[in-house]
Coordinates of C-alpha atoms in Angstrom, one line a residue:
M244 CA 0.2 -0.1 -0.1
L245 CA 3.1 2.4 0.4
R246 CA 3.7 2.5 -3.3
F247 CA 0.1 2.2 -4.5
R248 CA -0.5 5.2 -6.7
G249 CA -4.0 5.4 -6.9
D250 CA -6.8 6.3 -4.4
I251 CA -6.3 3.8 -1.9
L252 CA -9.5 4.2 -0.2
D253 CA -11.5 3.8 -3.8
D254 CA -9.2 1.7 -5.7
L255 CA -7.8 -0.4 -3.1
V256 CA -10.0 -0.6 0.1
T257 CA -13.1 -0.5 -1.0
P258 CA -12.7 -3.2 -3.8
M259 CA -12.0 -5.8 -1.3
F260 CA -15.3 -5.9 0.4
H261 CA -17.3 -5.5 -3.1
R262 CA -15.3 -8.4 -4.5
K263 CA -15.9 -10.6 -1.5
G264 CA -19.5 -9.2 -1.3
A265 CA -19.3 -9.1 2.6
W266 CA -18.5 -6.7 5.2
T267 CA -16.5 -8.7 7.5
I268 CA -13.6 -10.8 5.6
R269 CA -10.6 -12.8 6.3
A270 CA -7.9 -11.2 4.3
T271 CA -4.2 -12.3 3.3
I272 CA -1.6 -9.6 2.8
P273 CA 1.5 -11.0 1.2
L274 CA 4.4 -11.2 3.6
V275 CA 2.2 -10.7 6.6
L276 CA 2.1 -13.6 8.9
Q277 CA -0.5 -13.2 11.4
P278 CA -4.2 -13.3 10.7
L279 CA -6.1 -10.3 9.6
M280 CA -9.6 -9.0 9.4
L281 CA -11.4 -6.3 7.3
V282 CA -14.4 -5.0 8.8
A283 CA -16.8 -2.1 7.8
E284 CA -19.8 -3.9 9.6
P285 CA -21.5 -1.4 12.2
T286 CA -22.2 -4.2 14.6
N287 CA -18.9 -6.0 14.4
I288 CA -17.3 -2.1 15.0
K289 CA -19.4 -1.6 17.8
A290 CA -18.1 -5.0 19.4
V291 CA -14.4 -3.8 18.9
L292 CA -14.8 -0.2 20.2
S293 CA -17.5 -0.5 22.9
T294 CA -19.2 -3.9 24.1
S295 CA -16.0 -5.9 24.0
F296 CA -13.6 -3.0 24.1
A297 CA -11.5 -5.1 26.9
D298 CA -10.7 -7.7 24.2
W299 CA -9.1 -5.3 22.0
G300 CA -6.3 -2.6 21.9
V301 CA -4.1 -1.0 19.5
G302 CA -1.2 -3.5 20.4
P303 CA 2.5 -3.1 20.6
R304 CA 3.1 -2.3 17.0
R305 CA 1.4 0.7 17.3
L306 CA 4.0 2.5 19.6
K307 CA 6.7 1.3 17.3
Q308 CA 4.8 2.7 14.3
F309 CA 4.5 6.0 15.8
G310 CA 6.9 6.4 18.8
P311 CA 9.7 8.1 16.8
F312 CA 7.3 11.0 16.3
L313 CA 4.4 10.8 19.1
G314 CA 6.0 8.9 21.5
L315 CA 3.5 6.9 24.2
G316 CA 0.3 8.5 24.9
I317 CA -3.2 8.1 24.1
F318 CA -3.1 7.1 20.6
T319 CA -0.3 4.6 21.0
A320 CA -0.4 3.1 24.4
D321 CA -3.0 0.4 26.0
G322 CA -3.8 -0.8 29.4
H323 CA -2.7 1.8 32.4
S324 CA -0.8 3.8 30.0
W325 CA -4.0 4.6 27.9
S326 CA -6.3 5.1 30.9
S327 CA -3.5 7.3 32.4
S328 CA -3.2 9.3 29.4
R329 CA -6.8 9.7 28.8
G330 CA -7.4 10.8 32.4
L331 CA -4.8 13.6 31.7
L332 CA -6.7 14.9 28.7
R333 CA -10.4 14.9 30.1
P334 CA -9.8 18.6 31.7
V335 CA -8.5 20.2 28.8
F336 CA -11.2 19.5 26.5
S337 CA -14.2 20.4 29.0
R338 CA -17.2 22.3 28.0
H339 CA -15.7 25.4 29.4
Q340 CA -12.3 25.1 27.6
V341 CA -14.1 24.3 24.2
S342 CA -16.8 26.8 24.1
D343 CA -14.0 29.6 24.8
L344 CA -13.5 31.1 21.2
E345 CA -11.4 33.7 22.2
F346 CA -7.9 32.6 20.6
T347 CA -9.8 30.9 17.7
R348 CA -11.1 34.6 16.8
R349 CA -7.8 35.9 16.4
H350 CA -6.3 33.0 14.3
V351 CA -9.4 32.8 12.1
D352 CA -9.2 37.0 11.6
R353 CA -5.3 35.8 10.2
L354 CA -6.9 33.1 8.0
L355 CA -9.6 35.6 6.4
D356 CA -6.7 38.1 5.7
C357 CA -4.8 35.2 4.0
L358 CA -7.8 34.4 1.7
G359 CA -9.1 37.7 0.9
G360 CA -6.6 40.5 1.6
G361 CA -3.0 41.4 0.6
E362 CA -2.1 39.7 -2.8
N363 CA -5.2 37.7 -2.7
S364 CA -7.1 40.4 -2.5
S365 CA -10.7 40.9 -4.5
S366 CA -10.2 42.2 -8.1
A367 CA -12.4 45.0 -9.7
N368 CA -15.3 41.9 -10.0
G369 CA -15.2 41.2 -6.6
W370 CA -13.6 37.5 -7.0
T371 CA -10.1 36.8 -5.4
E372 CA -7.4 35.1 -7.3
W373 CA -7.5 31.3 -7.2
V374 CA -5.5 29.9 -4.2
D375 CA -5.1 26.5 -2.9
T376 CA -6.5 27.0 0.8
M377 CA -5.3 23.4 2.0
P378 CA -1.9 24.9 3.3
V379 CA -3.3 28.0 4.7
I380 CA -5.5 25.7 6.6
Y381 CA -3.2 23.7 7.7
R382 CA -1.3 26.6 9.2
F383 CA -4.3 28.1 10.6
T384 CA -5.1 24.8 12.8
L385 CA -1.4 24.4 13.7
D386 CA -1.5 28.0 15.2
A387 CA -4.7 27.6 16.9
A388 CA -3.7 24.2 18.5
T389 CA -0.2 25.0 19.6
E390 CA -1.8 28.4 21.3
F391 CA -4.1 26.3 23.0
L392 CA -1.7 23.8 24.0
F393 CA 1.4 25.4 24.6
G394 CA 0.4 29.1 25.6
E395 CA 2.3 30.2 22.3
S396 CA 1.5 30.3 18.7
V397 CA 3.8 29.2 16.2
D398 CA 2.1 31.8 14.1
S399 CA 2.8 30.2 10.8
Q400 CA 0.2 32.2 9.2
L401 CA 2.4 35.4 9.9
R402 CA 5.5 34.0 8.0
P403 CA 4.6 31.4 5.3
G404 CA 7.7 32.3 3.4
A405 CA 10.3 32.6 6.1
A406 CA 11.4 29.1 5.5
S407 CA 14.8 29.7 7.9
D408 CA 12.6 30.6 10.4
R409 CA 12.7 28.1 13.7
R410 CA 9.1 27.9 13.8
N411 CA 8.4 27.1 10.2
V412 CA 11.3 24.6 10.5
F413 CA 9.0 23.0 13.1
E414 CA 5.8 23.5 10.6
Q415 CA 7.9 21.7 7.9
A416 CA 9.3 19.0 10.3
F417 CA 5.6 18.1 11.8
E418 CA 4.5 17.5 8.2
A419 CA 7.4 15.2 7.4
S420 CA 6.9 13.3 10.5
S421 CA 3.1 13.0 9.8
L422 CA 3.7 11.5 6.6
G423 CA 6.4 9.5 7.6
V424 CA 4.0 7.7 10.6
G425 CA 1.7 7.5 8.0
G426 CA 3.6 5.7 5.4
R427 CA 4.8 3.4 8.7
M428 CA 1.3 2.8 9.6
R429 CA 0.6 1.5 6.0
L430 CA 3.7 -0.9 6.0
G431 CA 2.2 -2.8 9.1
A432 CA 4.6 -5.2 10.3
F433 CA 7.3 -4.1 8.1
Y434 CA 7.2 -0.3 9.4
W435 CA 10.7 -0.5 9.9
V436 CA 11.6 0.0 6.0
L437 CA 10.7 3.5 6.6
N438 CA 13.0 4.9 8.6
N439 CA 15.3 7.0 6.8
A440 CA 17.6 10.0 7.9
G441 CA 15.2 12.5 6.9
F442 CA 12.1 11.2 8.9
R443 CA 14.7 10.6 11.7
R444 CA 15.7 14.3 11.7
A445 CA 12.4 15.7 11.3
C446 CA 10.8 13.7 14.5
R447 CA 13.9 14.9 16.6
L448 CA 13.2 18.5 15.2
C449 CA 9.6 18.2 16.7
R450 CA 10.4 16.5 19.6
A451 CA 12.9 19.1 20.6
Y452 CA 10.8 21.9 19.8
V453 CA 8.1 20.9 21.9
T454 CA 10.5 20.2 24.7
G455 CA 11.3 23.8 24.7
F456 CA 8.0 24.6 25.9
V457 CA 7.9 21.9 28.4
D458 CA 11.3 22.9 30.0
R459 CA 9.8 26.5 30.2
A460 CA 6.6 25.5 32.2
L461 CA 8.5 23.3 34.6
G462 CA 10.8 26.4 35.4
L463 CA 7.9 28.7 36.1
P464 CA 6.2 28.9 39.4
H465 CA 2.7 27.6 39.4
K466 CA -0.1 30.3 39.9
K467 CA -3.4 28.9 40.9
E468 CA -5.2 32.2 40.2
K469 CA -4.4 32.1 36.4
T470 CA -7.6 31.8 34.2
S471 CA -6.3 32.0 30.4
Q472 CA -7.1 29.2 28.6
R473 CA -4.1 29.7 26.4
G474 CA -1.4 27.0 27.6
L475 CA -3.7 25.3 30.1
F476 CA -3.2 21.7 29.5
L477 CA 0.8 22.4 29.3
R478 CA 0.3 24.2 32.9
Q479 CA -2.1 21.5 34.2
L480 CA 0.6 18.6 33.0
S481 CA 3.7 20.8 34.5
E482 CA 1.6 20.6 37.9
F483 CA 0.8 16.8 37.8
T484 CA 4.2 15.5 36.7
Q485 CA 7.9 16.7 36.4
D486 CA 8.4 14.0 33.6
R487 CA 9.8 16.1 30.7
V488 CA 9.1 12.9 28.2
L489 CA 5.6 12.4 29.5
I490 CA 4.9 15.8 28.8
R491 CA 6.4 16.3 25.7
D492 CA 4.3 13.2 24.3
Q493 CA 1.0 14.1 25.3
L494 CA 1.6 17.5 23.9
L495 CA 2.7 16.0 20.6
Q496 CA -0.1 13.5 20.6
L497 CA -2.7 16.3 21.0
L498 CA -1.3 18.9 18.6
F499 CA -1.2 16.2 16.1
A500 CA -5.0 15.4 16.1
G501 CA -5.9 19.0 16.9
R502 CA -4.0 20.1 13.8
D503 CA -4.8 17.4 11.3
T504 CA -8.3 16.5 12.3
T505 CA -9.6 19.9 12.0
A506 CA -7.7 20.8 8.9
T507 CA -9.1 17.7 7.1
L508 CA -12.7 18.4 8.3
I509 CA -12.4 22.5 7.2
S510 CA -10.4 21.3 3.6
F511 CA -13.1 18.8 2.5
A512 CA -16.0 21.0 3.6
L513 CA -14.7 24.0 1.6
L514 CA -14.3 21.7 -1.4
C515 CA -17.7 20.6 -1.3
L516 CA -19.5 23.7 -0.9
A517 CA -17.2 24.9 -3.8
R518 CA -18.9 22.4 -6.0
D519 CA -22.6 23.4 -4.7
P520 CA -23.2 27.2 -5.0
V521 CA -26.8 26.5 -3.3
A522 CA -25.5 25.0 -0.5
W523 CA -22.7 28.0 0.0
S524 CA -25.9 30.1 -0.2
K525 CA -27.9 28.4 2.5
L526 CA -25.0 28.3 4.9
R527 CA -24.3 32.0 4.4
A528 CA -28.0 32.9 5.0
E529 CA -28.0 30.9 8.0
V530 CA -24.9 32.2 9.6
L531 CA -25.9 36.0 8.7
E532 CA -28.4 35.7 11.1
H533 CA -25.4 36.3 14.0
S534 CA -23.0 38.7 13.7
A535 CA -19.1 37.9 14.0
D536 CA -18.9 39.2 17.2
T537 CA -21.6 37.2 18.4
L538 CA -20.8 33.8 17.2
S539 CA -20.7 31.5 20.1
F540 CA -20.6 27.6 21.2
E541 CA -24.4 28.0 21.4
S542 CA -25.1 29.8 18.4
L543 CA -23.0 27.6 16.1
K544 CA -24.7 24.7 17.5
S545 CA -28.0 26.2 16.9
C546 CA -27.0 26.6 13.1
A547 CA -28.8 23.4 11.6
Y548 CA -27.7 23.3 8.3
L549 CA -24.1 24.4 9.4
Q550 CA -23.9 21.6 11.4
A551 CA -25.5 19.1 8.4
V552 CA -22.5 20.5 6.5
L553 CA -20.0 19.4 9.1
S554 CA -21.8 15.9 9.4
E555 CA -21.9 15.2 5.6
T556 CA -18.2 16.1 5.2
L557 CA -17.4 13.8 8.0
R558 CA -19.6 11.0 6.7
L559 CA -17.8 11.3 3.4
Y560 CA -14.5 12.1 4.2
P561 CA -13.8 11.0 7.8
P562 CA -10.4 12.3 9.1
I563 CA -9.1 8.9 9.9
P564 CA -11.1 6.6 7.3
I565 CA -9.0 3.4 8.6
N566 CA -7.9 2.1 11.6
T567 CA -6.5 -0.8 13.3
R568 CA -6.9 -3.0 16.5
Q569 CA -5.3 -6.3 17.8
A570 CA -7.1 -8.8 19.7
L571 CA -5.6 -9.0 23.2
R572 CA -7.2 -12.8 23.8
D573 CA -9.3 -14.7 22.0
T574 CA -12.6 -13.3 21.4
V575 CA -15.4 -13.2 18.8
L576 CA -17.3 -11.0 16.7
P577 CA -20.9 -11.0 16.4
V578 CA -21.8 -11.4 12.5
G579 CA -19.8 -12.1 9.4
G580 CA -19.6 -16.0 9.9
G581 CA -21.8 -18.7 8.5
P582 CA -23.1 -19.1 4.7
H583 CA -24.9 -16.0 5.1
G584 CA -22.4 -14.0 7.4
D585 CA -24.7 -13.8 10.5
Q586 CA -23.2 -16.2 12.5
P587 CA -20.4 -15.1 15.1
V588 CA -17.0 -15.2 13.9
A589 CA -14.0 -16.7 16.3
I590 CA -10.8 -14.5 16.4
P591 CA -7.6 -15.7 17.7
K592 CA -5.6 -13.6 20.1
G593 CA -3.3 -11.6 18.0
T594 CA -5.4 -11.1 15.4
T595 CA -5.1 -7.6 13.2
L596 CA -8.5 -6.1 12.6
T597 CA -8.8 -3.3 10.3
Y598 CA -11.6 -1.1 10.2
S599 CA -12.9 1.3 7.7
V600 CA -15.1 3.9 8.7
Y601 CA -15.0 5.3 4.9
V602 CA -16.3 2.4 3.7
M603 CA -19.0 1.8 6.1
H604 CA -20.3 5.6 5.6
R605 CA -20.8 5.0 2.2
R606 CA -22.4 1.6 2.0
T607 CA -25.9 2.2 -0.2
D608 CA -27.7 -0.5 2.2
I609 CA -27.4 1.9 5.1
W610 CA -27.4 5.1 3.5
G611 CA -29.3 5.1 0.2
Q612 CA -28.5 5.0 -3.1
D613 CA -27.2 8.5 -3.2
A614 CA -24.7 7.4 -0.6
A615 CA -21.8 8.6 -2.4
E616 CA -23.3 11.8 -3.1
W617 CA -22.4 15.0 -0.5
R618 CA -25.8 16.2 0.4
P619 CA -26.2 17.9 3.9
E620 CA -30.3 17.8 3.6
R621 CA -30.2 14.4 4.8
W622 CA -29.1 15.2 8.2
Q623 CA -32.3 16.4 8.7
G624 CA -33.9 14.4 11.4
L625 CA -31.2 12.0 10.8
K626 CA -29.2 10.8 14.0
G627 CA -25.8 8.8 14.2
G628 CA -25.4 5.4 15.6
F629 CA -22.2 3.0 15.1
H630 CA -22.9 3.1 11.3
Y631 CA -21.5 6.9 11.7
L632 CA -18.4 7.1 13.6
P633 CA -16.2 9.9 12.1
F634 CA -14.4 10.3 15.8
N635 CA -14.5 6.5 16.9
A636 CA -16.4 5.4 19.7
G637 CA -16.4 3.7 23.1
P638 CA -13.8 4.5 26.0
R639 CA -11.5 5.6 22.9
H640 CA -13.5 8.0 21.1
C641 CA -11.6 11.0 20.1
P642 CA -11.6 13.2 23.2
G643 CA -11.2 16.6 21.1
Q644 CA -14.5 15.8 19.0
Q645 CA -16.1 19.1 20.3
F646 CA -13.0 21.0 19.9
A647 CA -12.6 20.0 16.1
L648 CA -16.4 20.8 15.7
T649 CA -16.3 23.9 17.2
E650 CA -13.3 25.3 15.3
A651 CA -14.3 23.9 12.1
A652 CA -17.9 25.6 12.4
Y653 CA -16.5 28.9 13.6
T654 CA -14.0 28.7 10.5
L655 CA -17.2 27.8 8.2
A656 CA -19.3 30.4 9.6
R657 CA -17.1 33.5 9.5
L658 CA -15.7 32.3 5.8
A659 CA -19.5 32.2 4.9
Q660 CA -20.2 35.7 6.6
S661 CA -17.0 37.3 4.8
F662 CA -18.0 35.7 1.2
D663 CA -21.2 35.6 -0.9
G664 CA -19.4 33.4 -3.5
L665 CA -17.1 30.3 -3.6
E666 CA -16.4 28.1 -6.4
C667 CA -13.9 25.8 -7.7
P668 CA -12.5 25.4 -11.0
D669 CA -14.0 22.2 -12.3
P670 CA -16.9 21.0 -9.9
T671 CA -17.4 18.0 -11.9
E672 CA -13.8 16.5 -11.2
P673 CA -13.5 13.5 -9.3
I674 CA -12.3 14.6 -5.5
Q675 CA -9.2 12.2 -5.1
K676 CA -7.7 11.5 -1.9
T677 CA -4.3 10.9 -0.2
L678 CA -4.1 8.6 2.8
G679 CA -1.6 9.3 5.6
I680 CA -2.5 8.8 9.2
T681 CA -5.4 11.1 8.1
V682 CA -7.0 11.8 4.6
Q683 CA -6.5 14.8 2.4
P684 CA -7.8 15.9 -0.8
T685 CA -4.7 15.2 -3.1
K686 CA -5.0 18.1 -5.2
G687 CA -5.4 20.2 -2.5
V688 CA -8.3 22.8 -2.4
E689 CA -8.1 25.1 -5.3
V690 CA -10.7 27.8 -5.0
R691 CA -11.6 31.7 -5.2
F692 CA -14.0 33.6 -3.2
H693 CA -16.4 36.5 -4.1
R694 CA -16.8 39.5 -1.5
E695 CA -19.8 41.3 -2.0
A696 CA -19.5 44.9 -2.9

């Protein structure tokens, strides 16, 4: 899969299920010795993530694949290490923290300047120049996440051309490390093949940069009266432990999730909205009922069409479309066995199970014949369940789900308030995807905006 040049999700993963005519299959991958299951069945995914949670873990290989970059934390640990990391994260994503849009507002203002000001300012006809917004969006989410976690933003939006700047070196190293880890994950048991000098150097740079924030936090006196949300997580960790490596690894794991998950969601949402001017108009009409100054957690939640846009984008383009678990003991999956696939399946200890919410989210028997169509209106009166898992489920569900949804909702709302038009060069061109740990549009998000005179 590492060298596969097509769309891995549409051209490789999805056809595996269609060829077998089943949503739970035993697979044989060349050179992979241990048992392997491929699953896109809600009942079985529910068992793995929730009802039989204790039978499954990420397994020791996950730490070996991700460890050089992210270390030991919520995404790479099982057992006590995982539960400890989970407990550390809980306070930082409380409702109070997530609903504070103060720092998000400042970074969105900069994003709007990048998209509609300066060299990209509107021409006489009101349209901006064509621009690939994806790098801009990733810089925005990196800036917001670093300020939220570290108390200081890398401010990559302010210096996108300064390649020698230390903060831009970090941005580039972070991207290289993320891509490298994505490749190691796809290699499975042969993760060690992808361990070149460039990857190792990028990982070292990221860890050293974050360690600098840790050292400063550990050297500062703890002031209980501080109320700012900036750097709250780092302050809380430094009060809990003096272990520099533990703090660094937790920060890196949250930074990865905070940057990539939200950036992926915003990127695909813009790409879909740019292909559907009616949807953009509906979104704009809804958010214009609120002023930019009064947008809040509560008002964003009340925007039904905005929430439907996010839900539909996450259905078709879940940030982590493929995930894995390993059986920690002999167990069973509820369905998938027998001649009709309705009997349990015995799973030996050590079995690797790969489940794809991407495939599940596009099943026509669940979502209808238009399952491959982006249509926010389908969410009118529709509720999620284990057939809709953009942020996982069960004890290991994404702790930053509301953070990502709120940041994405606020960003889209501000964009729709600022521009009355959005379009892409070719609305009929299929959206190709590149898979790392998260999924991205292969060709970026080239769009232009129209500002009302």
